[in-house]
Amino acid sequence: MQQKIKKIINKKNKSKIVSLTAYSKNIATILDDFCDIILVGDSLGSVLYNYKSTREVSLDTMIEHSKSVRMGIKKSLMVVDMPHNTYRNSKEALKNAKKIMSKTKCDAVKLEGGKKISQIVRTLVKNNIPVMGHLGLLPQSDKNFKFKGKKIFEKNKILKDAKLLETAGAFSIVLECVETSLAKIVTKKIDIPTIGIGSSNNCDGQILVFDDFIGLNPIDVRFVKKYSNIKKVMTNAVSNYAKDVRKKVFPLKKHSYN
Ligand code: KIV
């Protein structure tokens, strides 16, 4: 097992795992000093491309953004989402995961699902491709974007799926919008770390979508704490630039060549 992966697993019950998404080099460079894991999430479909769902994201788009992110990372573990319809069976998953790993030089891939993909996870891990799981709300397949785990059948399924993913060899599991007490149970019952998004502080780590927490995404979501209002900062900068150009105070002599 890769040293970097072992380091993440060893954090369980010792220190919280910090994770954020990045889709480009400059952002990854900022995150790298502070994060344990940087995820190139297929959330880029809605964040950058205005797609209705992540189901529209292609493998090539994920690879191009990941190549950019790779250039900004020196120490964090880099995980890349396998997009929808790229892991429908073990053969397809292995071919596409190998492509992602070789073209982007990432450390691991992330797949959504439980029992349905546990054999696929086993195949990837056997082929030395580290896998992060993803349970709870599954944007690639769920029709209803509500939190999960209130109903008893959901509770049992998520817990069972988490154990199956662990047995299949996943090194960690993202829990998206999982009810607080269930997040606690799952985290306690498995030996690999859980990374929560909208799943309370009962998880071993946290992840947020970068554009959400810096205040670029206009939509307010309950589980997102906005750590900055970068939209305001950017708007001021653009407004000042426009004023300067119109008043002819930019560019000055010092910005020009002679
Ligand atoms: O695509 C993504 O950004 C994700 C996170 C929400 C975990 O999967």
XYZ file of N, CA and C and ligand atoms in Angstrom:
782
model
N 0.842 -1.209 0.000
C 0.000 0.000 0.000
C 0.879 1.261 0.000
N 0.483 2.231 -0.828
C 1.224 3.511 -0.878
C 1.372 4.133 0.512
N 2.514 4.747 0.767
C 2.759 5.423 2.047
C 1.714 6.506 2.334
N 1.394 7.257 1.266
C 0.438 8.383 1.410
C -0.950 7.887 1.849
N -1.336 6.726 1.336
C -2.643 6.148 1.680
C -2.627 5.678 3.135
N -1.513 5.034 3.506
C -1.368 4.544 4.896
C -1.491 5.713 5.863
N -0.866 6.830 5.492
C -0.884 8.024 6.358
C -2.318 8.501 6.609
N -3.138 8.434 5.574
C -4.545 8.858 5.710
C -5.281 7.886 6.638
N -5.092 6.597 6.425
C -5.781 5.599 7.263
C -5.349 5.746 8.726
N -4.062 6.007 8.930
C -3.529 6.118 10.296
C -4.058 7.329 11.066
N -4.670 8.235 10.358
C -5.219 9.416 11.042
C -6.487 9.078 11.824
N -7.100 7.948 11.453
C -8.363 7.582 12.123
C -8.156 7.506 13.633
N -9.074 8.129 14.357
C -9.043 8.197 15.827
C -7.865 8.996 16.386
N -7.090 9.640 15.505
C -5.957 10.446 16.005
C -6.143 11.910 15.654
N -6.235 12.202 14.358
C -6.472 13.615 13.992
C -7.417 13.688 12.800
N -8.180 14.748 12.756
C -9.198 14.913 11.718
C -8.541 15.106 10.346
N -9.183 14.567 9.344
C -8.678 14.668 7.966
C -9.323 15.875 7.288
N -8.466 16.717 6.708
C -8.952 17.946 6.062
C -8.923 17.756 4.547
N -10.051 18.038 3.929
C -10.124 17.829 2.487
C -10.990 18.887 1.809
N -10.612 19.250 0.602
C -11.393 20.197 -0.209
C -11.316 19.753 -1.668
N -12.191 20.293 -2.484
C -12.114 20.005 -3.922
C -11.270 21.074 -4.603
N -10.668 20.695 -5.725
C -9.988 21.667 -6.600
C -10.171 21.199 -8.029
N -10.267 22.164 -8.931
C -10.422 21.813 -10.345
C -9.297 22.392 -11.198
N -8.366 23.131 -10.544
C -7.290 23.759 -11.317
C -6.039 23.950 -10.469
N -4.915 24.195 -11.156
C -3.602 24.285 -10.509
C -3.527 25.386 -9.442
N -3.959 26.599 -9.780
C -3.782 27.713 -8.834
C -4.525 27.471 -7.523
N -5.708 26.910 -7.610
C -6.472 26.613 -6.387
C -5.795 25.467 -5.629
N -5.375 24.438 -6.347
C -4.714 23.295 -5.693
C -3.464 23.751 -4.948
N -2.741 24.696 -5.516
C -1.522 25.215 -4.871
C -1.855 25.827 -3.513
N -2.961 26.545 -3.437
C -3.358 27.161 -2.153
C -3.745 26.064 -1.159
N -4.504 25.092 -1.615
C -5.018 24.048 -0.710
C -3.911 23.131 -0.192
N -2.909 22.918 -1.024
C -1.901 21.891 -0.726
C -1.202 22.082 0.625
N -1.054 23.334 1.057
C -0.373 23.592 2.346
C -1.240 23.197 3.547
N -2.530 23.045 3.330
C -3.442 22.870 4.469
C -4.240 21.564 4.443
N -4.336 20.940 3.282
C -5.230 19.776 3.155
C -4.472 18.451 3.206
N -5.155 17.426 3.699
C -4.615 16.068 3.623
C -4.991 15.436 2.279
N -6.214 15.751 1.849
C -6.713 15.186 0.582
C -7.277 16.310 -0.286
N -6.900 16.292 -1.564
C -7.522 17.214 -2.529
C -8.270 16.345 -3.542
N -9.561 16.625 -3.677
C -10.401 15.837 -4.582
C -10.729 16.642 -5.835
N -10.455 16.034 -6.990
C -10.974 16.611 -8.235
C -12.361 15.984 -8.381
N -13.352 16.695 -7.891
C -14.707 16.148 -7.830
C -15.446 16.365 -9.141
N -16.355 15.437 -9.434
C -17.166 15.653 -10.648
C -18.229 16.731 -10.404
N -18.232 17.293 -9.187
C -19.063 18.476 -8.922
C -18.666 19.608 -9.871
N -17.511 19.502 -10.513
C -17.109 20.528 -11.484
C -18.139 20.661 -12.593
N -18.918 19.594 -12.809
C -19.958 19.649 -13.838
C -20.964 20.744 -13.564
N -21.414 20.823 -12.298
C -22.384 21.879 -11.979
C -21.678 23.196 -11.655
N -20.540 23.117 -10.967
C -19.857 24.345 -10.531
C -19.283 25.128 -11.715
N -18.617 24.427 -12.642
C -17.937 25.133 -13.736
C -18.711 25.133 -15.045
N -19.437 24.035 -15.300
C -20.040 23.888 -16.631
C -21.548 24.078 -16.665
N -22.122 24.340 -15.469
C -23.561 24.575 -15.408
C -24.405 23.389 -15.893
N -23.836 22.164 -15.803
C -24.610 20.985 -16.173
C -25.720 20.797 -15.146
N -26.804 20.154 -15.587
C -27.925 19.892 -14.674
C -27.529 18.887 -13.599
N -26.637 17.953 -13.957
C -26.179 16.972 -12.973
C -24.763 16.534 -13.316
N -24.145 15.826 -12.349
C -22.778 15.357 -12.586
C -22.752 14.225 -13.612
N -23.925 13.722 -13.960
C -24.002 12.620 -14.926
C -23.479 13.021 -16.310
N -23.408 14.331 -16.565
C -22.973 14.784 -17.890
C -21.457 14.922 -18.012
N -20.753 14.766 -16.881
C -19.298 14.975 -16.896
C -18.596 13.814 -17.607
N -17.660 14.147 -18.496
C -16.968 13.083 -19.239
C -15.628 12.735 -18.592
N -15.113 11.598 -18.981
C -13.809 11.141 -18.484
C -12.715 12.127 -18.917
N -12.790 12.573 -20.157
C -11.753 13.493 -20.659
C -11.744 14.814 -19.897
N -12.947 15.311 -19.539
C -13.014 16.567 -18.764
C -12.351 16.365 -17.405
N -12.650 15.231 -16.756
C -12.042 14.937 -15.445
C -10.519 14.863 -15.580
N -10.068 14.240 -16.656
C -8.615 14.066 -16.841
C -7.933 15.421 -17.072
N -8.526 16.269 -17.885
C -7.889 17.576 -18.165
C -7.787 18.424 -16.897
N -8.877 18.493 -16.121
C -8.824 19.273 -14.873
C -7.832 18.648 -13.887
N -7.789 17.332 -13.854
C -6.895 16.649 -12.909
C -5.436 16.906 -13.261
N -5.130 16.977 -14.555
C -3.751 17.270 -14.966
C -3.336 18.651 -14.471
N -4.273 19.579 -14.528
C -4.007 20.940 -14.028
C -3.798 20.905 -12.508
N -4.709 20.222 -11.799
C -4.613 20.127 -10.328
C -3.285 19.483 -9.912
N -2.901 18.431 -10.620
C -1.651 17.710 -10.282
C -0.464 18.672 -10.203
N -0.448 19.660 -11.108
C 0.680 20.603 -11.137
C 0.747 21.460 -9.875
N -0.377 21.561 -9.152
C -0.391 22.410 -7.957
C -0.164 21.651 -6.658
N -0.062 20.318 -6.736
C 0.043 19.522 -5.503
C 1.453 18.962 -5.302
N 1.984 19.223 -4.097
C 3.286 18.635 -3.753
C 3.134 17.544 -2.708
N 2.213 17.759 -1.723
C 2.178 16.805 -0.611
C 0.829 16.118 -0.359
N -0.257 16.785 -0.662
C -1.574 16.198 -0.346
C -1.838 14.950 -1.191
N -2.757 14.124 -0.690
C -3.203 12.972 -1.472
C -4.194 13.471 -2.513
N -3.960 13.102 -3.769
C -4.855 13.585 -4.836
C -5.806 12.465 -5.277
N -7.087 12.745 -5.151
C -8.120 11.757 -5.522
C -8.945 12.326 -6.682
N -9.258 11.481 -7.636
C -10.049 11.922 -8.806
C -11.357 11.121 -8.866
N -12.448 11.827 -9.044
C -13.750 11.171 -9.200
C -13.831 10.437 -10.535
N -14.304 9.198 -10.516
C -14.616 8.521 -11.777
C -16.023 8.967 -12.159
N -16.174 9.557 -13.353
C -17.510 10.054 -13.697
C -18.517 8.942 -13.997
N -19.777 9.349 -14.022
C -20.914 8.468 -14.308
C -20.659 7.668 -15.588
N -21.080 6.403 -15.568
C -20.967 5.525 -16.743
C -19.535 5.216 -17.162
N -18.592 5.353 -16.215
C -17.226 4.943 -16.563
C -16.796 3.738 -15.734
N -17.734 3.239 -14.878
C -17.407 2.060 -14.058
C -18.629 1.160 -13.890
N -19.268 0.832 -15.053
C -20.491 0.016 -15.001
C -20.190 -1.463 -14.756
N -18.967 -1.880 -15.018
C -18.534 -3.248 -14.694
C -17.023 -3.199 -14.437
N -16.488 -4.324 -13.937
C -15.081 -4.338 -13.522
C -14.124 -4.033 -14.672
N -14.435 -4.576 -15.853
C -13.538 -4.398 -17.002
C -13.465 -2.912 -17.402
N -14.665 -2.310 -17.496
C -14.735 -0.895 -17.879
C -14.061 -0.023 -16.810
N -14.336 -0.356 -15.543
C -13.770 0.436 -14.446
C -12.250 0.367 -14.440
N -11.718 -0.829 -14.649
C -10.266 -1.000 -14.611
C -9.606 -0.223 -15.750
N -10.195 -0.326 -16.934
C -9.634 0.376 -18.100
C -9.628 1.897 -17.836
N -10.750 2.408 -17.342
C -10.859 3.860 -17.149
C -10.058 4.352 -15.934
N -10.019 3.541 -14.881
C -9.237 3.940 -13.705
C -7.752 3.965 -14.050
N -7.308 2.981 -14.849
C -5.898 2.952 -15.283
C -5.582 4.199 -16.101
N -6.534 4.588 -16.947
C -6.345 5.780 -17.787
C -6.226 7.027 -16.906
N -7.111 7.143 -15.925
C -7.074 8.302 -15.013
C -5.742 8.333 -14.268
N -5.339 7.185 -13.720
C -4.101 7.124 -12.924
C -2.886 7.487 -13.790
N -2.828 6.928 -15.007
C -1.619 7.159 -15.805
C -1.587 8.564 -16.393
N -2.725 9.083 -16.805
C -2.721 10.419 -17.436
C -2.613 11.548 -16.429
N -3.126 11.335 -15.209
C -3.171 12.454 -14.253
C -2.161 12.306 -13.122
N -1.604 11.105 -12.990
C -0.659 10.819 -11.885
C -1.307 11.079 -10.515
N -2.610 10.839 -10.429
C -3.275 10.998 -9.129
C -2.945 9.795 -8.243
N -3.335 9.896 -6.964
C -3.008 8.820 -6.021
C -4.136 7.809 -5.869
N -5.362 8.212 -6.198
C -6.513 7.327 -5.964
C -7.707 7.812 -6.781
N -8.695 6.926 -6.916
C -9.944 7.327 -7.582
C -11.099 7.193 -6.587
N -12.182 7.917 -6.866
C -13.376 7.821 -6.009
C -14.559 7.344 -6.846
N -15.336 6.411 -6.283
C -16.510 5.843 -6.957
C -17.707 5.964 -6.037
N -18.875 6.203 -6.604
C -20.096 6.296 -5.791
C -20.815 4.941 -5.739
N -21.277 4.571 -4.543
C -22.097 3.369 -4.425
C -21.577 2.397 -3.387
N -22.414 1.364 -3.098
C -22.056 0.368 -2.097
C -21.956 -1.018 -2.696
N -22.947 -1.859 -2.340
C -22.940 -3.264 -2.767
C -22.732 -3.409 -4.285
N -23.423 -2.540 -5.031
C -23.396 -2.611 -6.492
C -21.977 -2.504 -7.064
N -21.118 -1.766 -6.345
C -19.773 -1.552 -6.906
C -18.678 -2.267 -6.097
N -19.074 -3.062 -5.113
C -18.035 -3.625 -4.230
C -17.081 -4.564 -4.986
N -17.598 -5.306 -5.967
C -16.714 -6.187 -6.759
C -15.762 -5.346 -7.625
N -16.286 -4.220 -8.106
C -15.454 -3.324 -8.932
C -14.321 -2.749 -8.081
N -14.673 -2.353 -6.857
C -13.657 -1.805 -5.937
C -12.582 -2.861 -5.694
N -13.022 -4.091 -5.480
C -12.067 -5.200 -5.233
C -11.107 -5.337 -6.419
N -11.654 -5.278 -7.619
C -10.816 -5.423 -8.828
C -9.794 -4.293 -8.915
N -10.234 -3.067 -8.673
C -9.311 -1.930 -8.769
C -8.200 -2.052 -7.732
N -8.599 -2.379 -6.503
C -7.605 -2.465 -5.415
C -6.595 -3.587 -5.708
N -7.100 -4.708 -6.230
C -6.200 -5.832 -6.602
C -5.188 -5.376 -7.647
N -5.586 -4.422 -8.465
C -4.701 -3.903 -9.506
C -3.939 -2.660 -9.051
N -3.791 -2.538 -7.740
C -3.009 -1.432 -7.142
C -3.569 -0.041 -7.417
N -4.873 0.059 -7.559
C -5.503 1.375 -7.718
C -6.275 1.663 -6.434
N -5.762 2.582 -5.593
C -6.459 2.888 -4.346
C -7.826 3.529 -4.614
N -8.812 3.093 -3.819
C -10.186 3.560 -4.033
C -10.764 4.220 -2.785
N -11.366 5.385 -3.008
C -12.163 6.046 -1.969
C -13.625 5.775 -2.310
N -14.419 5.365 -1.330
C -15.834 5.125 -1.572
C -16.650 6.395 -1.352
N -17.922 6.321 -1.669
C -18.815 7.482 -1.513
C -20.223 6.944 -1.253
N -20.739 7.195 -0.048
C -22.075 6.706 0.336
C -22.953 7.859 0.825
N -24.230 7.547 1.031
C -25.182 8.576 1.457
C -25.841 9.151 0.226
N -25.802 10.462 0.106
C -26.359 11.072 -1.103
C -25.391 10.812 -2.259
N -25.907 10.245 -3.335
C -25.056 9.891 -4.478
C -25.482 10.714 -5.696
N -24.815 11.827 -5.944
C -25.266 12.730 -7.015
C -25.315 12.082 -8.402
N -24.493 11.034 -8.630
C -24.509 10.419 -9.964
C -25.755 9.567 -10.215
N -26.417 9.128 -9.129
C -27.569 8.237 -9.356
C -28.844 8.639 -8.621
N -28.746 9.449 -7.559
C -29.949 9.797 -6.790
C -30.830 10.806 -7.521
N -32.131 10.578 -7.408
C -33.054 11.536 -8.024
C -33.429 12.586 -6.985
N -33.436 12.115 -5.706
C -33.868 13.042 -4.666
C -32.667 13.435 -3.805
N -32.399 14.748 -3.769
C -31.196 15.248 -3.098
C -31.470 15.600 -1.641
N -32.061 14.632 -0.908
C -32.335 14.859 0.510
C -31.304 14.100 1.327
N -31.146 14.483 2.609
C -30.176 13.758 3.423
C -30.625 12.320 3.639
N -29.689 11.428 3.915
C -29.968 9.989 3.978
C -29.739 9.427 5.384
N -30.512 8.421 5.709
C -30.257 7.683 6.942
C -31.274 7.885 8.025
N -32.358 8.591 7.727
C -33.411 8.771 8.720
C -34.243 7.482 8.797
N -34.517 6.938 7.610
C -35.345 5.723 7.553
C -34.479 4.505 7.889
N -35.113 3.552 8.560
C -34.369 2.398 9.065
C -33.714 1.587 7.935
N -34.427 1.467 6.779
C -33.840 0.678 5.679
C -32.613 1.388 5.100
N -32.667 2.729 5.102
C -31.516 3.505 4.608
C -30.331 3.338 5.556
N -30.638 3.396 6.850
C -29.610 3.243 7.889
C -28.874 1.918 7.692
N -29.680 0.834 7.611
C -29.086 -0.501 7.489
C -28.268 -0.631 6.212
N -28.808 -0.060 5.133
C -28.127 -0.196 3.833
C -26.784 0.546 3.855
N -26.799 1.764 4.378
C -25.554 2.556 4.373
C -24.485 1.887 5.242
N -24.903 1.365 6.391
C -23.947 0.692 7.270
C -23.386 -0.574 6.595
N -24.279 -1.348 5.982
C -23.861 -2.573 5.295
C -22.922 -2.238 4.125
N -23.293 -1.199 3.371
C -22.464 -0.788 2.229
C -21.075 -0.347 2.683
N -21.025 0.367 3.803
C -19.729 0.855 4.308
C -18.825 -0.334 4.650
N -19.413 -1.347 5.261
C -18.622 -2.538 5.616
C -18.169 -3.278 4.353
N -19.068 -3.338 3.356
C -18.702 -4.010 2.100
C -17.550 -3.293 1.399
N -17.606 -1.951 1.406
C -16.538 -1.186 0.751
C -15.213 -1.387 1.476
N -15.295 -1.412 2.809
C -14.069 -1.637 3.589
C -13.481 -3.013 3.259
N -14.341 -4.028 3.248
C -13.877 -5.393 2.941
C -13.313 -5.473 1.524
N -13.894 -4.702 0.614
C -13.424 -4.729 -0.778
C -12.072 -4.029 -0.919
N -11.667 -3.270 0.105
C -10.328 -2.671 0.074
C -10.285 -1.161 -0.058
N -11.455 -0.497 -0.004
C -11.438 0.979 -0.064
C -10.639 1.514 1.127
N -9.926 2.647 0.922
C -9.093 3.161 2.015
C -9.797 4.258 2.823
N -10.923 4.725 2.327
C -11.733 5.712 3.060
C -13.079 5.838 2.356
N -14.035 6.469 3.036
C -15.374 6.622 2.435
C -15.902 8.025 2.687
N -16.306 8.697 1.618
C -17.013 9.969 1.764
C -18.449 9.657 2.177
N -18.931 10.338 3.214
C -20.348 10.217 3.603
C -21.004 11.546 3.280
N -21.874 11.543 2.275
C -22.503 12.804 1.862
C -23.937 12.884 2.406
N -24.215 13.942 3.151
C -25.549 14.198 3.703
C -26.129 12.974 4.411
N -25.365 12.438 5.339
C -25.804 11.288 6.136
C -26.221 11.798 7.519
N -27.315 11.313 7.993
C -27.878 11.736 9.282
C -26.833 11.548 10.397
N -26.822 12.507 11.329
C -25.766 12.602 12.342
C -25.480 11.306 13.106
N -26.537 10.657 13.642
C -26.278 9.464 14.466
C -25.777 8.301 13.613
N -26.238 8.245 12.353
C -25.760 7.177 11.461
C -24.288 7.407 11.097
N -23.929 8.671 10.873
C -22.516 8.981 10.567
C -21.626 8.499 11.717
N -22.134 8.659 12.947
C -21.373 8.233 14.131
C -21.206 6.702 14.147
N -22.314 6.013 13.863
C -22.272 4.540 13.887
C -21.321 4.013 12.809
N -21.493 4.535 11.582
C -20.653 4.052 10.470
C -19.179 4.295 10.808
N -18.889 5.498 11.299
C -17.497 5.854 11.612
C -16.917 4.918 12.679
N -17.757 4.529 13.619
C -17.309 3.646 14.694
C -17.125 2.200 14.220
N -17.985 1.782 13.297
C -18.011 0.360 12.921
C -16.986 -0.027 11.850
N -16.347 0.965 11.219
C -15.340 0.584 10.216
C -13.972 1.121 10.638
N -12.924 0.475 10.124
C -11.566 0.860 10.526
C -10.911 1.835 9.564
N -11.609 2.146 8.453
C -11.061 3.149 7.527
C -11.778 4.470 7.796
N -11.115 5.602 7.481
C -11.721 6.901 7.811
C -12.958 7.251 6.974
N -13.897 7.930 7.625
C -15.040 8.499 6.915
C -14.773 9.997 6.744
N -15.078 10.495 5.558
C -14.896 11.928 5.273
C -16.293 12.489 5.038
N -16.720 13.391 5.903
C -18.096 13.864 5.826
C -18.271 15.139 5.020
N -19.420 15.201 4.348
C -19.880 16.470 3.752
C -21.371 16.518 4.075
N -21.734 17.431 4.928
C -23.113 17.477 5.406
C -23.444 16.277 6.269
N -22.460 15.704 6.935
C -22.687 14.491 7.735
C -22.188 14.635 9.168
N -22.176 15.852 9.679
C -21.840 16.165 11.076
C -20.357 15.998 11.401
N -20.033 16.362 12.643
C -18.626 16.243 13.059
C -18.312 14.850 13.600
N -19.226 13.898 13.379
C -18.957 12.520 13.806
C -18.033 11.770 12.848
N -17.713 12.402 11.720
C -16.848 11.728 10.745
C -15.374 11.943 11.102
N -14.504 11.129 10.472
C -13.063 11.245 10.744
C -12.441 12.450 10.046
N -13.145 12.997 9.073
C -12.633 14.167 8.365
C -13.777 14.908 7.709
N -13.447 16.007 7.069
C -14.463 16.825 6.394
C -13.994 17.192 5.001
N -14.972 17.316 4.097
C -14.677 17.832 2.759
C -15.759 18.834 2.387
N -15.365 19.884 1.666
C -16.342 20.826 1.107
C -15.940 21.128 -0.334
N -16.909 21.570 -1.110
C -16.633 22.006 -2.481
C -16.075 23.428 -2.394
N -14.905 23.636 -2.993
C -14.170 24.895 -2.832
C -15.038 26.139 -3.116
N -15.710 26.134 -4.258
C -16.492 27.317 -4.641
C -17.609 27.630 -3.644
N -18.104 26.593 -2.954
C -19.171 26.802 -1.960
C -18.624 27.529 -0.736
N -17.511 27.062 -0.209
C -17.078 27.588 1.085
C -16.365 28.928 0.985
N -15.925 29.304 -0.237
C -15.336 30.649 -0.365
C -16.381 31.681 -0.798
N -17.615 31.245 -0.952
C -18.685 32.200 -1.228
C -18.840 32.573 -2.689
N -18.388 31.671 -3.592
C -18.574 31.951 -5.025
C -19.909 31.421 -5.524
N -20.384 30.366 -4.858
C -21.656 29.765 -5.250
C -22.801 30.539 -4.579
N -23.698 31.128 -5.375
C -24.747 31.953 -4.773
C -25.760 31.158 -3.945
N -25.814 29.843 -4.157
C -26.820 29.035 -3.448
C -26.367 28.753 -2.020
N -27.292 28.954 -1.059
C -26.979 28.645 0.336
C -27.369 27.213 0.652
N -26.433 26.444 1.178
C -26.702 25.056 1.554
C -26.435 24.933 3.045
N -27.326 24.235 3.765
C -27.235 24.132 5.221
C -25.855 23.704 5.718
N -25.251 22.720 5.040
C -24.009 22.154 5.578
C -22.755 22.948 5.208
N -22.932 24.025 4.431
C -21.753 24.795 4.027
C -21.564 26.016 4.919
N -20.375 26.108 5.526
C -20.030 27.341 6.217
C -19.198 28.163 5.239
N -19.613 29.410 5.033
C -18.866 30.251 4.085
C -17.721 30.927 4.824
N -16.493 30.566 4.461
C -15.309 31.096 5.152
C -14.829 32.399 4.540
N -15.427 32.803 3.445
C -15.004 34.035 2.783
C -16.150 34.489 1.892
N -16.103 35.769 1.537
C -17.041 36.243 0.521
C -16.216 36.703 -0.662
N -15.632 35.713 -1.321
C -14.691 36.008 -2.406
C -15.392 36.682 -3.579
N -16.696 36.437 -3.684
C -17.459 37.061 -4.774
C -17.423 38.584 -4.625
N -17.533 39.036 -3.360
C -17.493 40.472 -3.085
C -16.110 41.041 -3.440
N -15.073 40.315 -3.027
C -13.695 40.752 -3.305
C -13.468 40.862 -4.810
N -13.945 39.850 -5.549
C -13.752 39.836 -7.010
C -14.563 40.939 -7.670
N -15.779 41.141 -7.187
C -16.643 42.174 -7.769
C -16.006 43.548 -7.587
N -15.454 43.810 -6.394
C -14.767 45.086 -6.149
C -13.594 45.272 -7.096
N -12.813 44.209 -7.286
C -11.637 44.292 -8.151
C -12.060 44.619 -9.587
N -13.066 43.915 -10.079
C -13.514 44.137 -11.466
C -14.094 45.542 -11.611
N -14.851 45.976 -10.604
C -15.456 47.302 -10.642
C -14.367 48.394 -10.664
N -13.341 48.231 -9.820
C -12.249 49.213 -9.785
C -11.472 49.242 -11.090
N -11.244 48.063 -11.659
C -10.530 47.973 -12.940
C -11.322 48.707 -14.028
N -12.627 48.448 -14.085
C -13.476 49.079 -15.108
C -13.437 50.608 -14.965
N -13.515 51.075 -13.700
C -13.463 52.530 -13.457
C -12.133 53.096 -13.927
N -11.028 52.436 -13.559
C -9.686 52.906 -13.912
C -9.494 53.008 -15.419
N -9.945 51.971 -16.148
C -9.781 51.986 -17.604
C -10.586 53.142 -18.188
N -11.805 53.308 -17.701
C -12.662 54.382 -18.254
C -12.134 55.759 -17.909
N -11.524 55.891 -16.725
C -10.960 57.206 -16.325
C -9.544 57.399 -16.864
N -9.052 56.415 -17.574
C -7.710 56.408 -18.171
C -6.615 56.468 -17.112
N -6.850 55.893 -15.933
C -5.792 55.844 -14.920
C -5.137 54.455 -14.864
N -5.571 53.570 -15.706
C -4.891 52.300 -15.940
C -4.911 52.035 -17.428
N -3.764 51.636 -18.018
C -2.450 51.462 -17.408
C -1.682 52.785 -17.279
N -0.789 52.831 -16.281
C 0.108 53.977 -16.112
C 1.406 53.693 -16.868
N 2.301 54.642 -16.797
C 3.600 54.479 -17.464
C 4.317 53.223 -16.960
N 4.187 52.995 -15.607
C 4.902 51.844 -15.017
C 4.356 50.482 -15.488
N 3.196 50.500 -16.073
C 2.654 49.254 -16.607
C 2.959 49.098 -18.106
N 3.689 50.056 -18.646
C 3.910 50.054 -20.101
C 5.399 49.872 -20.420
N 5.701 49.477 -21.664
C 7.103 49.251 -22.097
C 7.576 50.414 -22.958
N 8.810 50.829 -22.729
C 9.412 51.756 -23.711
C 10.924 51.614 -23.685
O -17.807 15.792 -6.653
C -17.514 16.217 -5.531
O -17.078 17.357 -5.341
C -17.690 15.305 -4.406
C -17.683 15.901 -3.043
C -18.983 16.558 -2.791
C -17.355 14.907 -2.007
O -17.900 14.150 -4.585
